[in-house]
Amino acid sequence: MAKGSRGLVLFTVLVVAALLALMTLTVAVHSMNSLQRDHQVQGRLQADFAAQAGLQVALSQLRTSTLSGDLPQTALTGGRSSYAVTVLSNASGAVAVTAPDGTSVPPGAVYLMALGEGEGRHQQRISALALRPGSGGFDALAADSDILMRDNVQVDAWDPSLGAYGPATLSNFTLGSNIVSRDGIRVRDSALLRGDLQVGSGGSISNVVKISGSGTVTGSTSVATASFSVPHHTAPLPVGATDVILSGSTQTLGPGSYRRLRLSGSSQVMLSSGTYVFESLQMQDTSQLVALGAVTVYLTRGVLMDGDAQINPSGLGSNFKLYSTSSSPVSLRMNGRSRAWVTAEGDHLSLAPYDDAEFFGAFVGAGIDAWDRGKIHYDKSLRSGTVSASSSTAPWELRAIRYR
Amino acid sequence: MKSTRALTLLECAFAAFLFSSILVAIFAAWPTYARAADQNRTRVGGLFLARQEMEYAISQGFAAVAARTRSVTMTATVAGNTLQTPYQCALQVTNLSPDLKALHVQVTWQQSGRSQEVSCDSILAR
């Protein structure tokens, strides 16, 4: 054996063993990290719902006039999570005040910051404004807590008394909001708003509105003199047990309660005049949901439209009322080249047209999140539609809910 | 030259012992890692169901929310093998006051003969 070969076997074995050990160590570390991450997710989950609990307790105390200050750290039923709420009241103030996180608190409002804590001391902060909804006064295209327009989105209004939607029938309008949180209204990229814009009562335009890139608002921006109310709808019937799932066929439904509505291919569902309750709507391809008369649809969950799907293709938005009954965030999501002609309303409902989708009608809900070439065309004939008026004795409601 | 051969033999014996020891240790560790990966998978399912159940409860609103239990079986395909995990989801509703209800969600499942759970709590106002 040559002198230089001495130790080669041992060296090779050590290298191979080291590689194997390294591989094993990598897998072990990965497993441990995954386990740790899952426990973090569990802690955040508990903290999230604990913070929501804090807001609900504060809201309840506001409604019964028993909220006298901050809520101390309180354990929830299971003992694994807790909440505490910081309260900044401007209920009897005359001018807006600023919360520690920069949120403008308008006169008549109460700022709430809930801190939830779960296992592993994971924390979640949620802020909100509690207020008594004031009178309306907005066009019925309005968002309560968030407006995001990006890419080549276009939002405009047309006057149906002048004809079908088109350049000749465009009309000025005001996109209303209750938004007072920092950067709560964002117009980015090449997004275009053909109309005026209102930030929430007591808000600061420079604080709330962020226009960047080539984003454009053609009209003026102002501060609303009062908040508006987005009613919480309750379905007249519980969700039914029957699914309506069609692929390439046609069916006529009568008023009543159903579960899921799933349409694909060239399916067509005709709705006779009346009130309907669905859990969710999902439409694809060239499917259509046709209103044969005045239809009111209550939805416990969201809407997903794709392809060339259409809701109420007759184009008469007042004939198709879509009320969300959800108490957690849901969306009317439109993808592809889908079209909808509806009056949509819901205190947790967001309007989200993407791709080349187009929404025609009125919308009063939690938020607007449009991107790509999504378009929203407000039907001014629905002006007197959906925004609710209320008085100073209206119950307290949570607005501008933000995860921190 | 004679001493060089003796050293190589000793070296080979030592190397073989070292290599086999490490291999035994590695192979002994793999089942532990496999169990950990399986535990992660089932826990992710449990967390998902817990969130879903709580959001369902909140979406029902103060007047309609009610206790319920349900069984859900989740199916996963890992390396061509179909793995099914049955979960039990329980939603408890407790009246804290005329205007507040406590919600408690508990999701349980069996993992290697041991009961596992995730839970979360919230409150719903009228």
Short mmCIF file of C-alpha atoms in Angstrom, two decimals:
data_model
loop_
_atom_site.label_atom_id
_atom_site.label_comp_id
_atom_site.label_asym_id
_atom_site.label_seq_id
_atom_site.Cartn_x
_atom_site.Cartn_y
_atom_site.Cartn_z
CA MET A 1 0.00 0.00 0.00
CA ALA A 2 1.31 3.39 -0.91
CA LYS A 3 2.07 5.66 1.96
CA GLY A 4 -0.40 8.28 0.70
CA SER A 5 -3.33 5.80 0.88
CA ARG A 6 -3.18 5.47 4.65
CA GLY A 7 -6.32 6.71 6.35
CA LEU A 8 -8.39 6.85 3.16
CA VAL A 9 -11.05 4.37 4.33
CA LEU A 10 -11.49 6.10 7.65
CA PHE A 11 -11.66 9.47 5.97
CA THR A 12 -14.28 8.28 3.45
CA VAL A 13 -16.37 6.67 6.18
CA LEU A 14 -16.23 9.83 8.26
CA VAL A 15 -17.32 11.99 5.32
CA VAL A 16 -20.23 9.68 4.46
CA ALA A 17 -21.22 9.45 8.11
CA ALA A 18 -21.06 13.21 8.43
CA LEU A 19 -23.28 13.65 5.38
CA LEU A 20 -25.81 11.15 6.72
CA ALA A 21 -25.76 12.82 10.10
CA LEU A 22 -26.23 16.22 8.47
CA MET A 23 -29.17 14.92 6.45
CA THR A 24 -30.74 13.43 9.53
CA LEU A 25 -30.14 16.60 11.50
CA THR A 26 -31.79 18.64 8.74
CA VAL A 27 -34.87 16.45 8.82
CA ALA A 28 -34.94 16.62 12.60
CA VAL A 29 -34.66 20.39 12.64
CA HIS A 30 -37.38 20.63 10.00
CA SER A 31 -39.68 18.40 12.02
CA MET A 32 -39.06 20.38 15.18
CA ASN A 33 -39.66 23.67 13.34
CA SER A 34 -42.93 22.36 11.91
CA LEU A 35 -44.11 21.28 15.32
CA GLN A 36 -43.14 24.61 16.81
CA ARG A 37 -44.87 26.44 13.97
CA ASP A 38 -48.07 24.47 14.52
CA HIS A 39 -48.05 25.44 18.19
CA GLN A 40 -47.52 29.07 17.15
CA VAL A 41 -50.49 28.83 14.79
CA GLN A 42 -52.57 27.43 17.62
CA GLY A 43 -51.52 30.29 19.90
CA ARG A 44 -52.36 32.86 17.23
CA LEU A 45 -55.72 31.21 16.56
CA GLN A 46 -56.63 31.46 20.22
CA ALA A 47 -55.31 35.02 20.44
CA ASP A 48 -57.33 36.05 17.37
CA PHE A 49 -60.65 34.82 18.74
CA ALA A 50 -59.81 36.12 22.23
CA ALA A 51 -59.29 39.62 20.80
CA GLN A 52 -62.62 39.35 18.96
CA ALA A 53 -64.19 38.34 22.27
CA GLY A 54 -62.77 41.49 23.87
CA LEU A 55 -64.35 43.67 21.19
CA GLN A 56 -67.70 41.92 21.63
CA VAL A 57 -67.64 42.43 25.41
CA ALA A 58 -66.77 46.11 25.00
CA LEU A 59 -69.52 46.52 22.40
CA SER A 60 -72.03 44.86 24.69
CA GLN A 61 -71.06 47.16 27.56
CA LEU A 62 -71.36 50.20 25.29
CA ARG A 63 -74.87 49.12 24.33
CA THR A 64 -75.87 48.75 27.97
CA SER A 65 -74.03 51.93 29.00
CA THR A 66 -71.82 50.03 31.42
CA LEU A 67 -68.45 50.58 29.74
CA SER A 68 -66.57 52.78 32.17
CA GLY A 69 -62.99 52.39 30.95
CA ASP A 70 -60.40 49.86 29.91
CA LEU A 71 -61.30 46.18 30.30
CA PRO A 72 -58.63 44.35 32.33
CA GLN A 73 -57.07 41.09 31.23
CA THR A 74 -59.81 38.45 31.49
CA ALA A 75 -59.47 34.73 30.90
CA LEU A 76 -61.91 33.04 28.55
CA THR A 77 -63.87 29.89 29.34
CA GLY A 78 -61.21 27.35 28.43
CA GLY A 79 -58.55 29.17 30.45
CA ARG A 80 -56.11 29.00 27.57
CA SER A 81 -56.65 32.48 26.21
CA SER A 82 -57.49 35.92 27.51
CA TYR A 83 -58.33 39.41 26.35
CA ALA A 84 -57.87 42.98 27.46
CA VAL A 85 -59.34 46.08 25.85
CA THR A 86 -58.05 49.63 25.79
CA VAL A 87 -60.80 52.21 25.40
CA LEU A 88 -60.48 55.77 24.11
CA SER A 89 -63.86 57.45 24.18
CA ASN A 90 -64.66 60.48 22.08
CA ALA A 91 -68.39 59.91 22.48
CA SER A 92 -69.06 63.38 23.81
CA GLY A 93 -66.22 65.15 22.01
CA ALA A 94 -66.64 67.96 19.52
CA VAL A 95 -63.51 67.36 17.45
CA ALA A 96 -61.68 64.26 16.26
CA VAL A 97 -58.92 62.89 18.47
CA THR A 98 -56.05 60.63 17.49
CA ALA A 99 -55.55 57.20 19.01
CA PRO A 100 -52.02 56.02 19.88
CA ASP A 101 -51.82 54.02 16.64
CA GLY A 102 -52.71 57.06 14.53
CA THR A 103 -56.38 56.23 14.02
CA SER A 104 -58.56 59.30 13.92
CA VAL A 105 -61.47 58.93 16.32
CA PRO A 106 -64.35 61.15 15.16
CA PRO A 107 -66.72 62.87 17.55
CA GLY A 108 -69.33 60.44 18.83
CA ALA A 109 -67.07 57.43 18.37
CA VAL A 110 -65.22 55.18 20.80
CA TYR A 111 -61.88 53.67 19.85
CA LEU A 112 -61.31 50.10 21.04
CA MET A 113 -58.02 48.20 20.95
CA ALA A 114 -58.42 44.56 21.95
CA LEU A 115 -55.40 42.48 22.84
CA GLY A 116 -55.92 38.72 22.70
CA GLU A 117 -53.42 36.28 24.12
CA GLY A 118 -53.26 32.56 23.42
CA GLU A 119 -51.07 29.69 24.51
CA GLY A 120 -47.34 30.33 24.22
CA ARG A 121 -48.06 34.00 24.95
CA HIS A 122 -48.93 34.60 21.32
CA GLN A 123 -50.77 37.87 20.88
CA GLN A 124 -53.17 39.44 18.42
CA ARG A 125 -54.30 43.06 18.42
CA ILE A 126 -57.51 44.20 16.77
CA SER A 127 -58.65 47.80 16.74
CA ALA A 128 -62.11 49.10 15.89
CA LEU A 129 -64.27 52.17 16.13
CA ALA A 130 -67.59 51.86 17.88
CA LEU A 131 -70.15 54.41 16.80
CA ARG A 132 -73.84 55.02 16.45
CA PRO A 133 -74.59 55.16 12.74
CA GLY A 134 -75.74 58.54 11.58
CA SER A 135 -77.84 59.47 8.62
CA GLY A 136 -76.96 58.40 5.11
CA GLY A 137 -76.56 60.77 2.20
CA PHE A 138 -74.21 58.74 0.05
CA ASP A 139 -74.68 57.21 -3.31
CA ALA A 140 -75.30 53.54 -2.81
CA LEU A 141 -71.77 52.55 -3.63
CA ALA A 142 -70.00 52.66 -0.32
CA ALA A 143 -67.60 50.71 1.84
CA ASP A 144 -67.43 50.64 5.59
CA SER A 145 -63.85 49.73 6.41
CA ASP A 146 -61.53 49.30 3.44
CA ILE A 147 -61.20 50.32 -0.22
CA LEU A 148 -58.34 48.99 -2.33
CA MET A 149 -58.15 49.66 -6.08
CA ARG A 150 -55.06 48.53 -7.97
CA ASP A 151 -53.74 47.67 -11.42
CA ASN A 152 -56.15 48.83 -14.16
CA VAL A 153 -59.30 48.87 -12.10
CA GLN A 154 -62.04 51.30 -13.05
CA VAL A 155 -64.87 52.49 -10.82
CA ASP A 156 -67.54 54.76 -12.30
CA ALA A 157 -71.26 55.40 -12.47
CA TRP A 158 -73.82 55.63 -15.21
CA ASP A 159 -77.32 56.99 -15.49
CA PRO A 160 -79.65 54.31 -16.87
CA SER A 161 -82.24 56.97 -17.74
CA LEU A 162 -79.83 58.06 -20.49
CA GLY A 163 -79.37 54.55 -21.85
CA ALA A 164 -77.20 51.50 -21.39
CA TYR A 165 -73.80 51.75 -19.76
CA GLY A 166 -71.28 53.45 -22.04
CA PRO A 167 -69.22 56.61 -22.44
CA ALA A 168 -72.32 58.67 -23.25
CA THR A 169 -74.18 57.67 -20.09
CA LEU A 170 -71.39 58.08 -17.54
CA SER A 171 -72.36 60.25 -14.61
CA ASN A 172 -70.61 61.72 -11.62
CA PHE A 173 -71.10 60.08 -8.25
CA THR A 174 -69.60 59.87 -4.79
CA LEU A 175 -67.89 56.75 -3.54
CA GLY A 176 -68.83 56.89 0.13
CA SER A 177 -67.08 55.36 3.09
CA ASN A 178 -66.92 55.27 6.88
CA ILE A 179 -63.17 54.84 6.62
CA VAL A 180 -61.06 56.81 9.06
CA SER A 181 -58.09 54.47 9.50
CA ARG A 182 -54.66 55.23 8.09
CA ASP A 183 -54.34 54.29 4.40
CA GLY A 184 -57.83 52.79 4.55
CA ILE A 185 -58.47 53.96 0.97
CA ARG A 186 -55.75 53.06 -1.52
CA VAL A 187 -55.79 53.84 -5.24
CA ARG A 188 -52.68 52.33 -6.83
CA ASP A 189 -51.03 51.58 -10.14
CA SER A 190 -53.35 52.69 -12.97
CA ALA A 191 -56.59 52.42 -11.03
CA LEU A 192 -59.19 55.03 -11.95
CA LEU A 193 -62.09 56.38 -9.91
CA ARG A 194 -64.37 58.52 -12.10
CA GLY A 195 -66.11 60.44 -9.37
CA ASP A 196 -65.79 61.98 -5.94
CA LEU A 197 -64.48 60.26 -2.88
CA GLN A 198 -65.48 60.58 0.76
CA VAL A 199 -63.52 59.48 3.80
CA GLY A 200 -65.37 58.67 7.00
CA SER A 201 -66.80 61.27 9.31
CA GLY A 202 -64.05 62.78 11.46
CA GLY A 203 -61.30 61.28 9.30
CA SER A 204 -58.32 63.07 7.82
CA ILE A 205 -58.03 62.94 4.02
CA SER A 206 -54.24 62.94 4.06
CA ASN A 207 -54.23 60.18 6.64
CA VAL A 208 -56.90 57.96 5.10
CA VAL A 209 -56.41 58.30 1.33
CA LYS A 210 -53.26 57.01 -0.29
CA ILE A 211 -52.96 57.49 -4.05
CA SER A 212 -49.80 56.09 -5.63
CA GLY A 213 -48.41 55.21 -9.05
CA SER A 214 -50.76 56.43 -11.77
CA GLY A 215 -53.82 56.00 -9.59
CA THR A 216 -56.42 58.70 -10.31
CA VAL A 217 -59.48 60.14 -8.62
CA THR A 218 -61.10 62.47 -11.16
CA GLY A 219 -63.38 64.25 -8.69
CA SER A 220 -62.88 65.84 -5.32
CA THR A 221 -62.15 64.20 -2.01
CA SER A 222 -64.02 65.28 1.10
CA VAL A 223 -64.81 64.24 4.64
CA ALA A 224 -68.30 62.87 5.26
CA THR A 225 -70.44 64.82 7.69
CA ALA A 226 -72.00 61.66 9.11
CA SER A 227 -71.45 57.94 9.14
CA PHE A 228 -73.77 55.59 7.35
CA SER A 229 -75.06 52.26 8.50
CA VAL A 230 -74.62 48.94 6.77
CA PRO A 231 -77.43 46.82 8.17
CA HIS A 232 -76.81 43.33 9.35
CA HIS A 233 -79.27 41.15 7.49
CA THR A 234 -80.87 38.07 8.94
CA ALA A 235 -82.23 35.38 6.67
CA PRO A 236 -85.97 34.77 7.02
CA LEU A 237 -85.37 31.00 6.91
CA PRO A 238 -82.51 28.71 7.95
CA VAL A 239 -80.34 27.33 5.17
CA GLY A 240 -81.99 24.36 3.49
CA ALA A 241 -80.61 20.90 2.91
CA THR A 242 -80.94 20.77 -0.87
CA ASP A 243 -77.95 21.45 -3.09
CA VAL A 244 -78.58 22.75 -6.57
CA ILE A 245 -75.68 21.52 -8.67
CA LEU A 246 -76.02 21.78 -12.42
CA SER A 247 -73.59 21.21 -15.25
CA GLY A 248 -74.90 22.22 -18.63
CA SER A 249 -78.60 21.99 -17.79
CA THR A 250 -81.46 24.35 -16.97
CA GLN A 251 -83.72 24.48 -13.93
CA THR A 252 -86.34 26.84 -12.54
CA LEU A 253 -86.39 27.33 -8.78
CA GLY A 254 -89.20 28.60 -6.63
CA PRO A 255 -88.74 30.80 -3.56
CA GLY A 256 -87.41 28.90 -0.56
CA SER A 257 -84.34 27.75 1.23
CA TYR A 258 -81.55 25.81 -0.40
CA ARG A 259 -77.97 24.95 0.45
CA ARG A 260 -75.28 25.37 -2.18
CA LEU A 261 -75.83 26.60 -5.71
CA ARG A 262 -73.12 25.31 -8.07
CA LEU A 263 -73.39 26.02 -11.77
CA SER A 264 -70.93 25.05 -14.47
CA GLY A 265 -70.91 24.60 -18.24
CA SER A 266 -73.81 26.48 -19.82
CA SER A 267 -76.14 25.85 -16.88
CA GLN A 268 -78.99 28.22 -16.30
CA VAL A 269 -81.05 28.62 -13.15
CA MET A 270 -84.19 30.73 -13.33
CA LEU A 271 -85.44 32.26 -10.07
CA SER A 272 -89.13 33.07 -9.85
CA SER A 273 -90.10 36.22 -7.96
CA GLY A 274 -89.63 35.88 -4.24
CA THR A 275 -87.16 35.35 -1.45
CA TYR A 276 -84.41 32.75 -1.46
CA VAL A 277 -81.85 31.58 1.08
CA PHE A 278 -78.60 29.97 -0.02
CA GLU A 279 -75.45 29.03 1.79
CA SER A 280 -73.20 29.97 -1.13
CA LEU A 281 -73.17 30.62 -4.87
CA GLN A 282 -70.49 29.29 -7.18
CA MET A 283 -70.72 29.84 -10.91
CA GLN A 284 -68.34 28.93 -13.70
CA ASP A 285 -68.06 28.86 -17.49
CA THR A 286 -71.08 30.47 -19.19
CA SER A 287 -73.58 29.64 -16.46
CA GLN A 288 -76.34 32.13 -15.66
CA LEU A 289 -78.53 32.96 -12.69
CA VAL A 290 -81.63 34.64 -14.09
CA ALA A 291 -84.24 36.62 -12.15
CA LEU A 292 -87.70 36.17 -13.64
CA GLY A 293 -89.02 38.95 -11.42
CA ALA A 294 -88.04 40.80 -8.27
CA VAL A 295 -85.76 38.46 -6.35
CA THR A 296 -84.16 38.77 -2.94
CA VAL A 297 -81.37 36.32 -2.15
CA TYR A 298 -80.00 35.89 1.37
CA LEU A 299 -76.55 34.31 1.53
CA THR A 300 -74.85 32.94 4.63
CA ARG A 301 -71.52 32.64 2.86
CA GLY A 302 -69.89 34.15 -0.22
CA VAL A 303 -70.21 34.25 -3.97
CA LEU A 304 -67.58 33.01 -6.41
CA MET A 305 -68.00 33.73 -10.11
CA ASP A 306 -65.58 32.65 -12.81
CA GLY A 307 -65.34 32.37 -16.58
CA ASP A 308 -68.24 34.11 -18.34
CA ALA A 309 -70.76 33.51 -15.58
CA GLN A 310 -73.55 36.06 -15.21
CA ILE A 311 -75.99 36.99 -12.47
CA ASN A 312 -79.20 38.73 -13.54
CA PRO A 313 -78.20 39.29 -17.19
CA SER A 314 -81.43 41.28 -17.78
CA GLY A 315 -79.38 44.21 -16.45
CA LEU A 316 -82.07 45.46 -14.04
CA GLY A 317 -80.11 45.74 -10.81
CA SER A 318 -83.15 46.62 -8.70
CA ASN A 319 -84.62 43.21 -9.56
CA PHE A 320 -81.87 41.24 -7.86
CA LYS A 321 -81.11 42.03 -4.23
CA LEU A 322 -78.27 40.08 -2.68
CA TYR A 323 -78.08 40.30 1.11
CA SER A 324 -75.20 38.76 3.02
CA THR A 325 -76.13 37.49 6.48
CA SER A 326 -72.59 36.51 7.44
CA SER A 327 -71.07 37.77 10.67
CA SER A 328 -67.56 37.05 9.46
CA PRO A 329 -65.82 38.40 6.35
CA VAL A 330 -67.16 37.03 3.06
CA SER A 331 -66.78 38.27 -0.48
CA LEU A 332 -68.64 38.65 -3.70
CA ARG A 333 -65.66 37.53 -5.75
CA MET A 334 -65.76 37.83 -9.50
CA ASN A 335 -63.04 36.44 -11.74
CA GLY A 336 -62.60 35.93 -15.47
CA ARG A 337 -65.13 37.85 -17.55
CA SER A 338 -68.01 37.34 -15.16
CA ARG A 339 -70.79 39.94 -14.93
CA ALA A 340 -73.34 40.74 -12.25
CA TRP A 341 -76.22 43.23 -12.21
CA VAL A 342 -77.26 43.28 -8.55
CA THR A 343 -77.91 45.38 -5.47
CA ALA A 344 -75.60 43.84 -2.88
CA GLU A 345 -75.47 44.63 0.80
CA GLY A 346 -73.90 43.13 3.92
CA ASP A 347 -71.96 44.43 6.89
CA HIS A 348 -69.24 41.81 6.39
CA LEU A 349 -69.45 41.58 2.61
CA SER A 350 -66.60 42.71 0.35
CA LEU A 351 -66.91 43.34 -3.35
CA ALA A 352 -63.91 41.83 -5.17
CA PRO A 353 -63.91 41.99 -8.99
CA TYR A 354 -60.67 40.68 -10.51
CA ASP A 355 -59.42 39.91 -14.03
CA ASP A 356 -61.95 41.36 -16.52
CA ALA A 357 -64.97 40.97 -14.26
CA GLU A 358 -67.59 43.73 -14.21
CA PHE A 359 -70.05 44.58 -11.47
CA PHE A 360 -73.08 46.71 -12.36
CA GLY A 361 -75.45 47.92 -9.66
CA ALA A 362 -75.16 49.11 -6.09
CA PHE A 363 -73.01 47.90 -3.26
CA VAL A 364 -72.96 48.86 0.40
CA GLY A 365 -70.72 46.64 2.45
CA ALA A 366 -67.54 46.19 4.41
CA GLY A 367 -64.98 46.75 1.70
CA ILE A 368 -64.04 46.99 -1.94
CA ASP A 369 -60.99 45.11 -3.18
CA ALA A 370 -60.60 45.34 -6.96
CA TRP A 371 -57.59 44.50 -9.10
CA ASP A 372 -56.36 43.56 -12.57
CA ARG A 373 -58.96 45.01 -14.93
CA GLY A 374 -61.91 44.60 -12.60
CA LYS A 375 -64.66 47.18 -13.09
CA ILE A 376 -67.41 48.50 -10.87
CA HIS A 377 -70.21 50.48 -12.49
CA TYR A 378 -72.61 52.09 -10.07
CA ASP A 379 -76.19 52.20 -11.35
CA LYS A 380 -77.46 55.63 -10.34
CA SER A 381 -81.08 54.52 -10.60
CA LEU A 382 -80.39 52.64 -7.36
CA ARG A 383 -79.42 55.83 -5.58
CA SER A 384 -82.28 55.81 -3.13
CA GLY A 385 -81.60 52.15 -2.53
CA THR A 386 -79.78 50.72 0.32
CA VAL A 387 -78.02 53.12 2.64
CA SER A 388 -79.92 53.17 5.88
CA ALA A 389 -80.67 56.28 7.84
CA SER A 390 -80.56 56.12 11.60
CA SER A 391 -80.66 58.33 14.63
CA SER A 392 -78.43 59.08 17.59
CA THR A 393 -80.32 56.42 19.51
CA ALA A 394 -79.21 53.69 17.11
CA PRO A 395 -77.28 50.87 18.79
CA TRP A 396 -73.52 51.01 18.87
CA GLU A 397 -71.83 49.17 16.02
CA LEU A 398 -68.23 48.26 15.28
CA ARG A 399 -66.60 49.86 12.26
CA ALA A 400 -63.11 50.07 10.74
CA ILE A 401 -62.01 46.77 12.26
CA ARG A 402 -58.28 46.34 11.76
CA TYR A 403 -55.88 43.55 12.61
CA ARG A 404 -52.64 44.99 13.96
CA MET B 1 5.55 -1.75 5.66
CA LYS B 2 4.46 -4.32 8.18
CA SER B 3 3.28 -1.66 10.62
CA THR B 4 1.36 0.12 7.83
CA ARG B 5 -0.79 -3.01 7.06
CA ALA B 6 -1.63 -3.47 10.75
CA LEU B 7 -2.74 0.10 11.02
CA THR B 8 -5.05 -0.21 7.96
CA LEU B 9 -6.73 -3.34 9.36
CA LEU B 10 -7.37 -1.59 12.65
CA GLU B 11 -8.58 1.42 10.74
CA CYS B 12 -11.02 -0.70 8.69
CA ALA B 13 -12.41 -2.34 11.79
CA PHE B 14 -12.87 0.98 13.50
CA ALA B 15 -14.44 2.51 10.39
CA ALA B 16 -16.87 -0.39 10.02
CA PHE B 17 -17.86 -0.10 13.68
CA LEU B 18 -18.30 3.66 13.42
CA PHE B 19 -20.28 3.47 10.20
CA SER B 20 -22.63 0.77 11.45
CA SER B 21 -23.15 2.61 14.73
CA ILE B 22 -24.14 5.79 12.91
CA LEU B 23 -26.42 3.89 10.54
CA VAL B 24 -28.18 2.20 13.44
CA ALA B 25 -28.63 5.58 15.14
CA ILE B 26 -29.97 7.17 11.97
CA PHE B 27 -32.40 4.38 11.19
CA ALA B 28 -33.58 4.40 14.78
CA ALA B 29 -34.29 8.12 14.50
CA TRP B 30 -36.30 7.95 11.27
CA PRO B 31 -39.50 6.50 12.76
CA THR B 32 -39.47 9.33 15.28
CA TYR B 33 -39.27 11.86 12.47
CA ALA B 34 -42.02 10.09 10.56
CA ARG B 35 -44.24 10.22 13.64
CA ALA B 36 -43.45 13.91 14.09
CA ALA B 37 -44.37 14.61 10.47
CA ASP B 38 -47.63 12.69 10.87
CA GLN B 39 -48.37 14.59 14.07
CA ASN B 40 -47.79 17.88 12.27
CA ARG B 41 -50.15 16.87 9.49
CA THR B 42 -52.99 15.92 11.80
CA ARG B 43 -52.49 19.00 13.98
CA VAL B 44 -52.74 21.29 10.95
CA GLY B 45 -56.05 19.58 10.14
CA GLY B 46 -57.25 20.10 13.70
CA LEU B 47 -56.33 23.78 13.65
CA PHE B 48 -58.14 24.28 10.36
CA LEU B 49 -61.29 22.63 11.72
CA ALA B 50 -61.15 24.64 14.94
CA ARG B 51 -61.02 27.92 13.01
CA GLN B 52 -63.77 26.78 10.68
CA GLU B 53 -66.03 25.76 13.56
CA MET B 54 -65.52 29.02 15.44
CA GLU B 55 -66.14 31.14 12.33
CA TYR B 56 -69.27 29.12 11.66
CA ALA B 57 -70.44 29.80 15.21
CA ILE B 58 -69.80 33.55 14.94
CA SER B 59 -71.52 33.71 11.55
CA GLN B 60 -74.72 32.27 13.08
CA GLY B 61 -75.18 35.40 15.18
CA PHE B 62 -76.20 35.77 18.81
CA ALA B 63 -79.77 34.53 18.43
CA ALA B 64 -79.10 31.47 16.29
CA VAL B 65 -75.81 30.11 17.58
CA ALA B 66 -76.25 26.70 19.23
CA ALA B 67 -74.07 23.90 20.54
CA ARG B 68 -73.28 21.11 18.13
CA THR B 69 -70.91 18.22 17.61
CA ARG B 70 -69.85 16.69 14.34
CA SER B 71 -67.39 14.17 13.01
CA VAL B 72 -65.11 15.04 10.14
CA THR B 73 -62.70 12.68 8.42
CA MET B 74 -59.79 14.23 6.58
CA THR B 75 -58.01 12.31 3.88
CA ALA B 76 -54.41 12.92 2.92
CA THR B 77 -52.27 11.19 0.32
CA VAL B 78 -48.66 10.82 1.38
CA ALA B 79 -46.24 9.04 -0.97
CA GLY B 80 -49.12 7.26 -2.63
CA ASN B 81 -50.65 6.10 0.64
CA THR B 82 -54.09 7.34 1.60
CA LEU B 83 -54.27 8.38 5.23
CA GLN B 84 -57.56 9.11 6.93
CA THR B 85 -57.87 10.98 10.20
CA PRO B 86 -61.24 11.18 11.98
CA TYR B 87 -61.80 14.34 14.02
CA GLN B 88 -64.50 15.20 16.53
CA CYS B 89 -65.54 18.87 16.55
CA ALA B 90 -67.54 20.17 19.49
CA LEU B 91 -69.01 23.65 19.84
CA GLN B 92 -70.22 24.62 23.31
CA VAL B 93 -72.32 27.72 23.90
CA THR B 94 -72.72 29.16 27.38
CA ASN B 95 -74.84 32.14 28.38
CA LEU B 96 -72.61 34.59 30.24
CA SER B 97 -75.35 37.21 30.52
CA PRO B 98 -78.52 38.13 28.64
CA ASP B 99 -76.31 39.90 26.10
CA LEU B 100 -73.22 37.69 25.92
CA LYS B 101 -72.59 34.08 24.96
CA ALA B 102 -69.30 32.25 25.43
CA LEU B 103 -68.21 30.01 22.57
CA HIS B 104 -65.84 27.11 23.14
CA VAL B 105 -64.59 24.98 20.25
CA GLN B 106 -62.72 21.76 20.87
CA VAL B 107 -61.37 19.51 18.14
CA THR B 108 -60.04 16.09 19.18
CA TRP B 109 -58.45 13.20 17.34
CA GLN B 110 -56.38 10.10 18.02
CA GLN B 111 -52.66 10.07 17.32
CA SER B 112 -50.70 6.88 17.94
CA GLY B 113 -53.27 5.76 20.48
CA ARG B 114 -53.21 9.07 22.34
CA SER B 115 -55.92 11.71 22.30
CA GLN B 116 -54.88 15.09 20.86
CA GLU B 117 -56.83 18.33 20.89
CA VAL B 118 -56.88 21.96 19.90
CA SER B 119 -59.32 24.42 21.34
CA CYS B 120 -60.21 28.08 21.16
CA ASP B 121 -62.69 30.42 22.84
CA SER B 122 -64.55 33.57 21.97
CA ILE B 123 -67.58 35.60 22.98
CA LEU B 124 -70.54 36.77 20.95
CA ALA B 125 -72.56 39.88 21.85
CA ARG B 126 -76.25 40.34 21.14
#
